[in-house]
Amino acid sequence: MKNIYFATVLISLASLQLHCSKDVFKRYEKRILGTWRIVDINKVGIGGNSSYLPFRDGTITFNEDRSLVYRPLSGEIYDGHWDIDKDWEDENERRTLLITAVDFAGQHVLTEEYEQMNFRSTDHFVGRITNGFEAYVTHFRR
């Protein structure tokens, strides 16, 4: 009986090891590194328009030194910084993502604070913005 129990536990652990990404054990600051495409923005709530959002399309490359490069589909190149902050809300851990990017050629500044940031997988994370009765969920994919 002990052998069956031991074998079951061993097989379960091996299966878990094969199916789970080791990224779940990494800090968000390490998981976000690399280039991400903005693939979708979902609107939640009433009213509002996503056209005022500063990051609506294109790619963002997050670097280890917390610098970034944002390239919207319109072709400009923005340089900037990012930061992830962790806090607690009603005993739940919450991470926020702050992005600031500047197009020095056009003298244009973009900034956004995603109030809630969650990884859905190794290659997919979402950032949520709330403004009054409306909210926007931006999907980023590698």
XYZ file of N, CA and C in Angstrom:
426
model
N 0.813 -1.188 0.000
C 0.000 0.000 0.000
C 0.860 1.257 0.000
N 1.940 1.240 0.798
C 2.836 2.390 0.841
C 3.489 2.623 -0.514
N 3.812 1.534 -1.229
C 4.438 1.660 -2.540
C 3.497 2.334 -3.539
N 2.216 2.012 -3.478
C 1.236 2.624 -4.388
C 1.107 4.105 -4.083
N 1.039 4.450 -2.802
C 0.943 5.840 -2.391
C 2.182 6.613 -2.850
N 3.356 6.059 -2.597
C 4.610 6.697 -2.989
C 4.686 6.880 -4.504
N 4.300 5.859 -5.261
C 4.327 5.943 -6.723
C 3.356 7.006 -7.229
N 2.174 7.098 -6.621
C 1.189 8.103 -7.019
C 1.710 9.513 -6.778
N 2.305 9.737 -5.627
C 2.871 11.040 -5.315
C 4.002 11.370 -6.271
N 4.861 10.431 -6.545
C 5.988 10.639 -7.443
C 5.517 10.980 -8.854
N 4.533 10.264 -9.361
C 3.990 10.527 -10.694
C 3.317 11.897 -10.734
N 2.602 12.240 -9.679
C 1.927 13.545 -9.620
C 2.940 14.687 -9.653
N 3.998 14.565 -8.888
C 5.032 15.599 -8.869
C 5.734 15.704 -10.215
N 6.016 14.576 -10.851
C 6.658 14.591 -12.165
C 5.749 15.249 -13.193
N 4.467 14.951 -13.144
C 3.505 15.547 -14.065
C 3.410 17.056 -13.852
N 3.372 17.471 -12.599
C 3.320 18.891 -12.276
C 4.564 19.599 -12.784
N 5.704 18.983 -12.633
C 6.966 19.561 -13.091
C 6.965 19.747 -14.602
N 6.416 18.804 -15.342
C 6.403 18.875 -16.798
C 5.399 19.892 -17.318
N 4.257 20.043 -16.652
C 3.184 20.882 -17.174
C 3.234 22.325 -16.693
N 3.957 22.634 -15.658
C 3.992 23.991 -15.121
C 5.246 24.711 -15.592
N 5.058 25.954 -15.939
C 6.185 26.780 -16.309
C 6.930 27.212 -15.051
N 8.228 27.283 -15.151
C 9.013 27.749 -14.016
C 8.877 29.252 -13.839
N 8.254 29.950 -14.812
C 8.038 31.382 -14.708
C 7.165 31.755 -13.519
N 6.267 30.870 -13.109
C 5.382 31.207 -11.991
C 6.162 31.443 -10.707
N 7.383 30.957 -10.634
C 8.207 31.143 -9.453
C 9.079 32.395 -9.551
N 9.113 33.029 -10.736
C 9.908 34.231 -10.926
C 9.134 35.455 -10.461
N 9.865 36.466 -10.063
C 9.247 37.746 -9.716
C 8.678 38.386 -10.970
N 7.646 39.194 -10.814
C 7.030 39.884 -11.953
C 8.063 40.715 -12.709
N 9.014 41.290 -11.984
C 10.045 42.127 -12.610
C 10.912 41.334 -13.585
N 11.038 40.038 -13.370
C 11.792 39.178 -14.287
C 10.891 38.632 -15.395
N 9.645 38.327 -15.068
C 8.719 37.738 -16.039
C 8.348 38.711 -17.148
N 8.369 40.012 -16.862
C 7.927 41.003 -17.840
C 9.006 41.336 -18.870
N 10.244 40.970 -18.611
C 11.341 41.331 -19.510
C 11.115 40.775 -20.912
N 11.425 41.602 -21.910
C 11.267 41.186 -23.297
C 10.274 42.075 -24.028
N 9.932 41.655 -25.242
C 9.036 42.431 -26.097
C 7.635 41.853 -26.064
N 6.662 42.729 -25.852
C 5.256 42.356 -25.741
C 4.433 43.164 -26.740
N 3.477 42.507 -27.381
C 2.535 43.168 -28.301
C 1.246 43.480 -27.551
N 0.692 44.633 -27.802
C -0.643 44.946 -27.288
C -1.611 44.356 -28.303
N -2.341 43.325 -27.899
C -3.174 42.589 -28.855
C -4.656 42.890 -28.731
N -5.098 43.367 -27.574
C -6.526 43.608 -27.403
C -6.753 44.512 -26.198
N -7.819 45.303 -26.267
C -8.259 46.104 -25.126
C -9.744 45.842 -24.958
N -10.108 45.262 -23.823
C -11.513 44.977 -23.528
C -12.066 46.070 -22.630
N -13.224 46.602 -23.006
C -13.897 47.622 -22.220
C -14.924 46.956 -21.315
N -14.948 47.379 -20.051
C -15.896 46.864 -19.079
C -16.621 48.072 -18.480
N -17.936 48.014 -18.357
C -18.688 49.112 -17.758
C -19.435 49.913 -18.802
N -19.965 51.053 -18.366
C -20.785 51.892 -19.251
C -20.041 53.163 -19.641
N -20.341 53.642 -20.841
C -19.731 54.883 -21.312
C -18.265 54.706 -21.655
N -17.645 55.812 -22.007
C -16.205 55.819 -22.244
C -15.791 55.416 -23.638
N -14.519 55.632 -23.911
C -13.956 55.385 -25.221
C -12.472 55.078 -25.038
N -12.000 53.997 -25.610
C -10.596 53.606 -25.423
C -9.623 54.432 -26.262
N -10.111 55.347 -27.090
C -9.209 56.121 -27.954
C -8.312 57.069 -27.163
N -8.665 57.402 -25.937
C -7.816 58.284 -25.140
C -6.687 57.532 -24.428
N -6.728 56.215 -24.444
C -5.684 55.438 -23.772
C -4.345 55.654 -24.475
N -3.278 55.881 -23.729
C -1.987 56.168 -24.354
C -1.339 54.971 -25.047
N -1.575 53.758 -24.552
C -0.969 52.561 -25.128
C -2.097 51.688 -25.679
N -2.366 51.824 -26.988
C -3.489 51.120 -27.617
C -3.053 50.039 -28.591
N -1.842 50.141 -29.121
C -1.369 49.183 -30.114
C 0.155 49.187 -30.125
N 0.743 48.324 -30.940
C 2.190 48.290 -31.079
C 2.860 47.341 -30.106
N 4.152 47.586 -29.863
C 4.948 46.733 -28.979
C 5.644 47.565 -27.905
N 5.876 46.913 -26.786
C 6.662 47.509 -25.702
C 7.743 46.508 -25.327
N 8.987 46.977 -25.317
C 10.107 46.149 -24.888
C 10.531 46.605 -23.501
N 10.395 45.704 -22.517
C 10.762 45.986 -21.138
C 12.175 45.464 -20.907
N 13.080 46.357 -20.499
C 14.479 45.991 -20.256
C 14.741 45.808 -18.767
N 15.805 45.061 -18.455
C 16.128 44.726 -17.077
C 16.451 45.959 -16.233
N 16.996 47.012 -16.842
C 17.327 48.230 -16.091
C 16.115 49.145 -15.906
N 14.927 48.600 -16.187
C 13.627 49.290 -16.062
C 13.422 50.376 -17.110
N 14.224 50.345 -18.150
C 13.960 51.211 -19.297
C 13.035 50.448 -20.244
N 12.437 51.176 -21.188
C 11.569 50.522 -22.158
C 11.618 51.268 -23.477
N 11.160 50.580 -24.514
C 10.979 51.181 -25.833
C 9.571 50.821 -26.281
N 8.783 51.857 -26.594
C 7.421 51.653 -27.084
C 7.377 52.053 -28.545
N 6.839 51.148 -29.375
C 6.699 51.401 -30.812
C 5.239 51.196 -31.208
N 4.472 52.301 -31.273
C 3.086 52.162 -31.740
C 3.063 51.844 -33.230
N 1.919 51.387 -33.725
C 1.807 51.047 -35.144
C 1.980 52.267 -36.047
N 1.826 53.468 -35.500
C 1.994 54.695 -36.291
C 3.451 55.004 -36.608
N 4.399 54.303 -35.978
C 5.796 54.403 -36.374
C 6.722 55.195 -35.477
N 6.207 55.960 -34.524
C 7.099 56.704 -33.643
C 7.875 55.726 -32.748
N 8.924 56.251 -32.131
C 9.694 55.464 -31.167
C 9.743 56.255 -29.865
N 9.242 55.643 -28.811
C 9.215 56.250 -27.488
C 10.200 55.519 -26.589
N 10.967 56.283 -25.826
C 11.851 55.719 -24.805
C 11.273 56.068 -23.450
N 11.461 55.187 -22.488
C 10.893 55.487 -21.175
C 11.320 54.537 -20.095
N 10.496 54.485 -19.051
C 10.765 53.659 -17.878
C 9.495 52.944 -17.439
N 9.687 51.872 -16.707
C 8.568 51.107 -16.150
C 8.892 50.737 -14.710
N 7.837 50.476 -13.943
C 8.008 50.043 -12.571
C 6.808 49.193 -12.168
N 7.056 48.164 -11.392
C 5.995 47.318 -10.852
C 6.012 47.492 -9.335
N 4.848 47.788 -8.787
C 4.716 47.959 -7.344
C 3.766 46.908 -6.805
N 4.064 46.401 -5.634
C 3.218 45.389 -4.999
C 2.636 45.980 -3.726
N 1.316 45.830 -3.559
C 0.680 46.252 -2.320
C -0.426 45.265 -1.968
N -1.119 45.552 -0.901
C -2.159 44.647 -0.417
C -3.489 45.379 -0.395
N -4.524 44.689 -0.829
C -5.876 45.235 -0.812
C -6.796 44.164 -0.249
N -7.332 44.394 0.948
C -8.214 43.427 1.600
C -7.598 42.026 1.656
N -6.376 41.940 2.128
C -5.639 40.684 2.278
C -5.295 40.009 0.948
N -5.478 40.703 -0.166
C -5.109 40.172 -1.480
C -3.932 40.968 -2.020
N -2.952 40.239 -2.518
C -1.790 40.883 -3.109
C -2.168 41.469 -4.463
N -1.737 42.700 -4.724
C -2.050 43.372 -5.983
C -0.789 44.034 -6.521
N -0.571 43.881 -7.824
C 0.577 44.520 -8.464
C 0.087 45.575 -9.438
N 0.778 46.715 -9.436
C 0.479 47.778 -10.383
C 1.681 47.955 -11.307
N 1.406 48.351 -12.536
C 2.447 48.580 -13.534
C 2.360 50.022 -13.984
N 3.432 50.773 -13.811
C 3.500 52.167 -14.243
C 4.425 52.254 -15.444
N 3.920 52.834 -16.536
C 4.706 52.988 -17.760
C 4.728 54.463 -18.142
N 5.918 54.987 -18.400
C 6.084 56.351 -18.915
C 7.001 56.275 -20.116
N 6.567 56.879 -21.231
C 7.353 56.839 -22.467
C 7.330 58.212 -23.123
N 8.472 58.596 -23.726
C 8.619 59.919 -24.331
C 9.106 59.777 -25.765
N 8.422 60.460 -26.691
C 8.886 60.596 -28.068
C 9.643 61.915 -28.126
N 10.974 61.845 -28.048
C 11.776 63.057 -27.986
C 11.699 63.854 -29.288
N 11.554 63.181 -30.414
C 11.461 63.885 -31.698
C 10.182 64.715 -31.778
N 9.067 64.156 -31.347
C 7.792 64.859 -31.425
C 7.392 65.547 -30.141
N 8.244 65.457 -29.088
C 7.959 66.081 -27.795
C 6.598 65.643 -27.243
N 6.375 64.326 -27.219
C 5.104 63.774 -26.771
C 5.364 62.784 -25.642
N 4.612 62.913 -24.537
C 4.781 62.053 -23.371
C 3.531 61.198 -23.177
N 3.738 59.894 -22.953
C 2.652 58.963 -22.653
C 2.914 58.357 -21.282
N 1.880 58.242 -20.484
C 2.030 57.594 -19.189
C 0.730 56.891 -18.819
N 0.878 55.750 -18.162
C -0.303 54.994 -17.734
C 0.062 54.171 -16.508
N -0.904 54.082 -15.581
C -0.755 53.194 -14.440
C -1.836 52.125 -14.537
N -1.388 50.902 -14.765
C -2.298 49.767 -14.774
C -2.489 49.365 -13.318
N -3.698 49.582 -12.809
C -3.982 49.404 -11.388
C -3.906 47.957 -10.938
N -4.051 47.068 -11.866
C -3.984 45.647 -11.568
C -3.272 44.964 -12.724
N -2.243 44.221 -12.411
C -1.469 43.511 -13.421
C -1.423 42.040 -13.036
N -1.771 41.160 -13.992
C -1.766 39.727 -13.711
C -1.236 38.958 -14.916
N -0.376 37.993 -14.641
C 0.080 37.100 -15.695
C -0.948 35.996 -15.865
N -1.349 35.771 -17.106
C -2.270 34.673 -17.407
C -1.498 33.431 -17.829
N -0.294 33.645 -18.381
C 0.604 32.558 -18.755
C 1.990 33.168 -18.949
N 2.939 32.366 -19.365
C 4.288 32.858 -19.626
C 4.280 33.940 -20.697
N 3.394 33.801 -21.677
C 3.378 34.696 -22.832
C 2.160 35.612 -22.880
N 1.512 35.841 -21.738
C 0.297 36.655 -21.731
C 0.106 37.296 -20.358
N 0.014 38.633 -20.337
C -0.381 39.297 -19.104
C -1.387 40.382 -19.431
N -2.147 40.788 -18.424
C -3.159 41.823 -18.599
C -2.923 42.932 -17.592
N -3.307 44.142 -18.005
C -3.276 45.300 -17.127
C -4.645 45.951 -17.137
N -5.158 46.301 -15.953
C -6.502 46.876 -15.836
C -6.409 48.334 -15.424
N -7.214 49.170 -16.103
C -7.318 50.591 -15.813
C -8.774 50.868 -15.474
N -9.027 51.577 -14.373
C -10.391 51.933 -14.000
C -10.510 53.450 -14.006
N -11.612 53.930 -14.619
C -11.866 55.363 -14.679
C -13.365 55.572 -14.495
N -13.770 55.859 -13.268
C -15.194 56.046 -12.991
C -15.965 54.751 -13.140
N -16.980 54.765 -14.005
C -17.823 53.589 -14.219
C -17.295 52.673 -15.315
N -16.166 53.027 -15.892
C -15.616 52.212 -16.974
C -14.260 51.647 -16.575
N -13.921 50.538 -17.194
C -12.618 49.917 -16.973
C -12.146 49.339 -18.301
N -10.840 49.270 -18.457
C -10.233 48.721 -19.667
C -9.206 47.680 -19.249
N -9.236 46.548 -19.936
C -8.270 45.484 -19.689
C -7.444 45.327 -20.961
N -6.152 45.650 -20.840
C -5.233 45.563 -21.974
C -4.525 44.228 -21.920
N -4.519 43.519 -23.064
C -3.869 42.212 -23.165
C -2.524 42.362 -23.875
N -1.486 41.881 -23.249
C -0.124 41.902 -23.787
C 0.296 40.453 -24.052
N 0.877 40.198 -25.224
C 1.376 38.865 -25.558
C 2.767 38.958 -26.169
N 3.554 37.911 -25.934
C 4.898 37.842 -26.541
C 4.772 37.498 -27.996
